[in-house]
Short mmCIF file of C-alpha atoms in Angstrom, two decimals:
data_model
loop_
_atom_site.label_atom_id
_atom_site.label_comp_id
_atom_site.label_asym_id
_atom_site.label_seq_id
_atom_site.Cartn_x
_atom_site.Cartn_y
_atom_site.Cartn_z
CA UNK I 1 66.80 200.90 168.08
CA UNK I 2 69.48 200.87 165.38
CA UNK I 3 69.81 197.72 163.23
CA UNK I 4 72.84 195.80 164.05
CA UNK I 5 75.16 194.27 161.19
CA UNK I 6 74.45 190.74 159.81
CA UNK I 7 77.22 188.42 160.50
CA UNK I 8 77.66 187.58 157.20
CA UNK I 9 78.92 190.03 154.88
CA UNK I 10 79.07 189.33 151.24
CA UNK I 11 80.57 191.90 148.93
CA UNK I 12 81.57 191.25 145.44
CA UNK I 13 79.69 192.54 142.21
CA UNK I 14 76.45 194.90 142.22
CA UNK I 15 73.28 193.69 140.58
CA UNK I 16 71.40 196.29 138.58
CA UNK I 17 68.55 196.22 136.47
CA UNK I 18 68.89 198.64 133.49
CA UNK I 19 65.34 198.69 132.68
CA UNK I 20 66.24 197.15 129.25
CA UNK I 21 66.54 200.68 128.44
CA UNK I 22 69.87 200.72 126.25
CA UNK I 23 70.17 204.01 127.30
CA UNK I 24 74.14 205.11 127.86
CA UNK I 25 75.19 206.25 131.35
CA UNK I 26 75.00 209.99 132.06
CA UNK I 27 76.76 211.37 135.14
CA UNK I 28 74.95 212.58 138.18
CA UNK I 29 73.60 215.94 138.74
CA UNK I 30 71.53 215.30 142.26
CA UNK I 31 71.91 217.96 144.72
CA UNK I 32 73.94 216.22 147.99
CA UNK I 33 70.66 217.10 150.28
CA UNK I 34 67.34 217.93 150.07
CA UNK I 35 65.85 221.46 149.24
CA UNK I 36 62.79 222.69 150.99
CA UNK I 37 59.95 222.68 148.77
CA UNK I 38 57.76 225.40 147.06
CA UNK I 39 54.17 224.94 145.55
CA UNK I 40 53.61 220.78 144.57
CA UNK I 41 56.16 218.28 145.17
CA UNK I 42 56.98 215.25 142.70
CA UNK I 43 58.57 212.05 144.33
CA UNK I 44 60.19 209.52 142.34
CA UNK I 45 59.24 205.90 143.14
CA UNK I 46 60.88 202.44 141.75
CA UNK I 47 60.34 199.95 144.38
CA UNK I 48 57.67 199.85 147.28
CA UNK I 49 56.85 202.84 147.07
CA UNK I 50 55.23 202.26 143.63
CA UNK I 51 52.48 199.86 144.80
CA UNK I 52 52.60 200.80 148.32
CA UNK I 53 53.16 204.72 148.93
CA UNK I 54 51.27 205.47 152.13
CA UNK I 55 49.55 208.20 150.58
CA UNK I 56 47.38 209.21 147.79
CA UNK I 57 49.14 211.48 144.91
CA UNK I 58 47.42 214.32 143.14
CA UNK I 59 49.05 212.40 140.29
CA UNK I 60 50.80 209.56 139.20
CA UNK I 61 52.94 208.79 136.42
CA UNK I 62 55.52 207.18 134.44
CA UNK I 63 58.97 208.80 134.46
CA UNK I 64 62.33 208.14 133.63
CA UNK I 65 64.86 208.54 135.84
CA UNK I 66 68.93 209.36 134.11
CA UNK I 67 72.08 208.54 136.24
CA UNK I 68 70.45 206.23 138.14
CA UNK I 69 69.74 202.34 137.99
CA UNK I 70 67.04 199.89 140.03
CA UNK I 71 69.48 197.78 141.73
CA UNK I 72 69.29 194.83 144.13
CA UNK I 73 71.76 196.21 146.49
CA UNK I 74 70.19 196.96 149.84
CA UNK I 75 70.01 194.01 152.55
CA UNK I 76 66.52 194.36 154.33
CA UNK I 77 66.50 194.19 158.04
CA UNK I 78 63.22 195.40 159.24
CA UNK I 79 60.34 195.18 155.99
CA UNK I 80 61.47 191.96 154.47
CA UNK I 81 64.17 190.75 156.55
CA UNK I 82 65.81 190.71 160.01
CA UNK I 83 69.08 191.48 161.72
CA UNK I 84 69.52 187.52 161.85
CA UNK I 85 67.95 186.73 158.50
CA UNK I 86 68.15 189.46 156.23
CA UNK I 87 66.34 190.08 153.06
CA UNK I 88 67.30 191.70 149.42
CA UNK I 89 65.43 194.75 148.41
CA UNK I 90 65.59 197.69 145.69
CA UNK I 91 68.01 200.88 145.80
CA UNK I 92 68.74 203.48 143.83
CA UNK I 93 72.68 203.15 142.65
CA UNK I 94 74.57 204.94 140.45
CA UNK I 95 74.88 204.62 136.96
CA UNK I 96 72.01 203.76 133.51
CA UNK I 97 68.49 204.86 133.59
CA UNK I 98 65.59 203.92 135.45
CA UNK I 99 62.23 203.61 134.40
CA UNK I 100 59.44 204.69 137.79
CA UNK I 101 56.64 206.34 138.78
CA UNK I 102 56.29 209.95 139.69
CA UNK I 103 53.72 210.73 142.56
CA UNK I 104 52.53 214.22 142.68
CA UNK I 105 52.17 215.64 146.29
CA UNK I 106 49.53 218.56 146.98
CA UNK I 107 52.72 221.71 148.61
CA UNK I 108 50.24 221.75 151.45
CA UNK I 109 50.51 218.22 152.21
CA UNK I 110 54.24 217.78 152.01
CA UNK I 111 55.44 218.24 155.16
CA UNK I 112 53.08 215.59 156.61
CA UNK I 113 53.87 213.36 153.45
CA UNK I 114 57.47 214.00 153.78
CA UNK I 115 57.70 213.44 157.37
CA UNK I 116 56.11 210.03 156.97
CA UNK I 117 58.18 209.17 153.72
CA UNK I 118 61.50 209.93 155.63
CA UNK I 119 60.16 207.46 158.94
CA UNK I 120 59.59 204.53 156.35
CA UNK I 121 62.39 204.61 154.68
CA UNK I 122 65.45 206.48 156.43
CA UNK I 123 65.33 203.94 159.86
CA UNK I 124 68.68 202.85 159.30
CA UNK I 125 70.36 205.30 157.19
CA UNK I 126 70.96 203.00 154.47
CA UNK I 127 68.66 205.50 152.24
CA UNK I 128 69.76 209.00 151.06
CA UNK I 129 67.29 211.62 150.46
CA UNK I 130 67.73 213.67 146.90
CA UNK I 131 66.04 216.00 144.86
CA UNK I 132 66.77 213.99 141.23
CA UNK I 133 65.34 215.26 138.00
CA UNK I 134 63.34 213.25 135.82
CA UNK I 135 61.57 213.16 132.81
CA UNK I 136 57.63 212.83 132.86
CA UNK I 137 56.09 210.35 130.60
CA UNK I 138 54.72 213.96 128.64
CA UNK I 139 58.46 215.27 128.16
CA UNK I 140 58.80 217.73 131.45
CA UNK I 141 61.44 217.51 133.52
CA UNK I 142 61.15 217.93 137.08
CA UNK I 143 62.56 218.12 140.21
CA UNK I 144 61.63 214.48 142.24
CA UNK I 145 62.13 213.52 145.83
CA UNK I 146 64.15 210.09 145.88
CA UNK I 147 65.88 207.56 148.07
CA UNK I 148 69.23 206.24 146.83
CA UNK I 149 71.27 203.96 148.06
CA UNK I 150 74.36 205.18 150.95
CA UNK I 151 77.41 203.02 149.13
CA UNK I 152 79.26 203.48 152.52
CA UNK I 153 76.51 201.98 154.51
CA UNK I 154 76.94 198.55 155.50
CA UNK I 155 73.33 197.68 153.85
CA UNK I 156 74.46 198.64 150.96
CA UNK I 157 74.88 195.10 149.25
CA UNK I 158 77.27 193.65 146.64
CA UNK I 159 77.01 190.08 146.39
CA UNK I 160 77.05 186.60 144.26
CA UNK I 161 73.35 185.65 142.06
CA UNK I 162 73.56 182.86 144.07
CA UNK I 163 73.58 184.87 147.13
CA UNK I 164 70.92 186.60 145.82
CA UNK I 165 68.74 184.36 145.13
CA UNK I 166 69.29 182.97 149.05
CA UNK I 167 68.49 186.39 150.13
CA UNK I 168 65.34 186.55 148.52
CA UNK I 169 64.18 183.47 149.40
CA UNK I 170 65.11 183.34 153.32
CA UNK I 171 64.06 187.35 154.04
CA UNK I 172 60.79 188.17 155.73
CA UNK I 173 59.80 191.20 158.27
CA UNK I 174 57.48 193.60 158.95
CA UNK I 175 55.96 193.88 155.54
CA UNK I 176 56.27 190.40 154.09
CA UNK I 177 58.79 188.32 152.36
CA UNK I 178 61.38 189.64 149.95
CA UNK I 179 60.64 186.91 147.49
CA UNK I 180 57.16 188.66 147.45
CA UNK I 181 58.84 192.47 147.29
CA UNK I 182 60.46 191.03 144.26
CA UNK I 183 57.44 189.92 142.47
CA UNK I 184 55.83 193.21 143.22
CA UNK I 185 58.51 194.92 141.65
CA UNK I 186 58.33 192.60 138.57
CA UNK I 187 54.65 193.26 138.10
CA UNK I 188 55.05 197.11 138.12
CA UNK I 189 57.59 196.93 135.60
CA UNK I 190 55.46 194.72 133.40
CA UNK I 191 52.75 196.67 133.72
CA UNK I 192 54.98 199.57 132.39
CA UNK I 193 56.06 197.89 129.16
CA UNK I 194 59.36 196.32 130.52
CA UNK I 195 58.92 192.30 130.37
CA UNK I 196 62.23 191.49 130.30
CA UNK I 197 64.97 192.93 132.77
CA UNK I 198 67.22 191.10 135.19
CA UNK I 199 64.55 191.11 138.35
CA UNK I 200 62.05 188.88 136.16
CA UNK I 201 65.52 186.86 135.06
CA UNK I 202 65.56 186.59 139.00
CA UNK I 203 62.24 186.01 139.95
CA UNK I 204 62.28 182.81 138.15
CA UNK I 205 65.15 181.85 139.75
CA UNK I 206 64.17 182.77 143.09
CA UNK I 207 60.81 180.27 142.40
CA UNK I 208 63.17 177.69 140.59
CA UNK I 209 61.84 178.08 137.05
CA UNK I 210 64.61 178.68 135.81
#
């Protein structure tokens, strides 16, 4: 059953992390829908799907991502939130770079692996399918499979910090809290040589340190 609309709406500014990146804006070159795919299949991941895919890739590693940004701007009504209650979590939005992971998926296996990608994350339509290309962490660009955000879609989220931080803190669903989504996120970017972007700015917030 669809998701019905929160009450509450709050639209004002977007929140995006830039990756710390200082790299300038480029314009986008996505095709508007997916392509069907020939031989292996990269997918680009820079939220959940970085610690949590559902499958296991041939391969997987750093890429960067131009056009692009990580961006707090989806509210999360089944996987860390509820119609009632929502959550925060991560989108792809326009604009910057973006610093993920590429998963490499065998061209046997991608119609399974797709069909299962597209169930996760499509449920409400707040997600867009793309092939994006990306740099690999060994210079080659390729042609990924990503999720960005719908900016018509009434998920799509453009609120206050402190409304942020509220989100975070009050959203839990199927898959947990979004307070913990958030610190997954934060770990994965550590781990990839970015320590300081706006998500660990919020983390501490969203646990009051700061």
């Amino acid at each position: 059953m669809a998701a019905t609309r929160p009450t509450t709406a709050i639209r004002t500014r977007r929140r995006a992390d830039m990756d710390s990146s200082g790299e300038s804006k480029v314009p986008d070159r996505s095709n508007p829908a997916p392509v069907a795919a020939q031989g292996d299949v990269w997918v680009f991941a820079y939220g959940s799907l970085m610690w949590n895919p559902g499958f296991v890739p041939a391969a997987n590693v750093a890429a960067r991502l131009h056009g692009w940004c990580r961006s707090m701007c989806v509210l999360s009504t089944i996987y860390r939130g509820t119609d009632v209650c929502p959550g925060l979590v991560l989108g792809l939005d326009r604009g910057g770079s973006c610093l993920g992971r590429a998963l490499r998926v065998r061209g046997v296996d991608w119609a399974v692996i797709k069909a299962r990608l597209d169930e996760r994350e499509l449920p409400t339509g707040v997600y867009l399918p793309r092939f994006l290309s990306v740099r690999l962490e060994d210079g080659q660009m390729v042609p990924a499979y990503a999720y960005v955000v719908d900016r018509d879609h009434w998920q799509y989220w453009r609120g206050e910090h402190d409304d942020a931080i509220r989100l975070l803190r009050q959203g839990h669903g199927r898959g947990g809290s979004a307070r913990d989504y958030l610190a997954n996120a934060v770990t994965h970017l550590t781990e990839m040589g970015i320590r300081r972007s706006s998500l660990h700015r919020l983390l501490r917030q969203v646990d009051g340190k700061a």
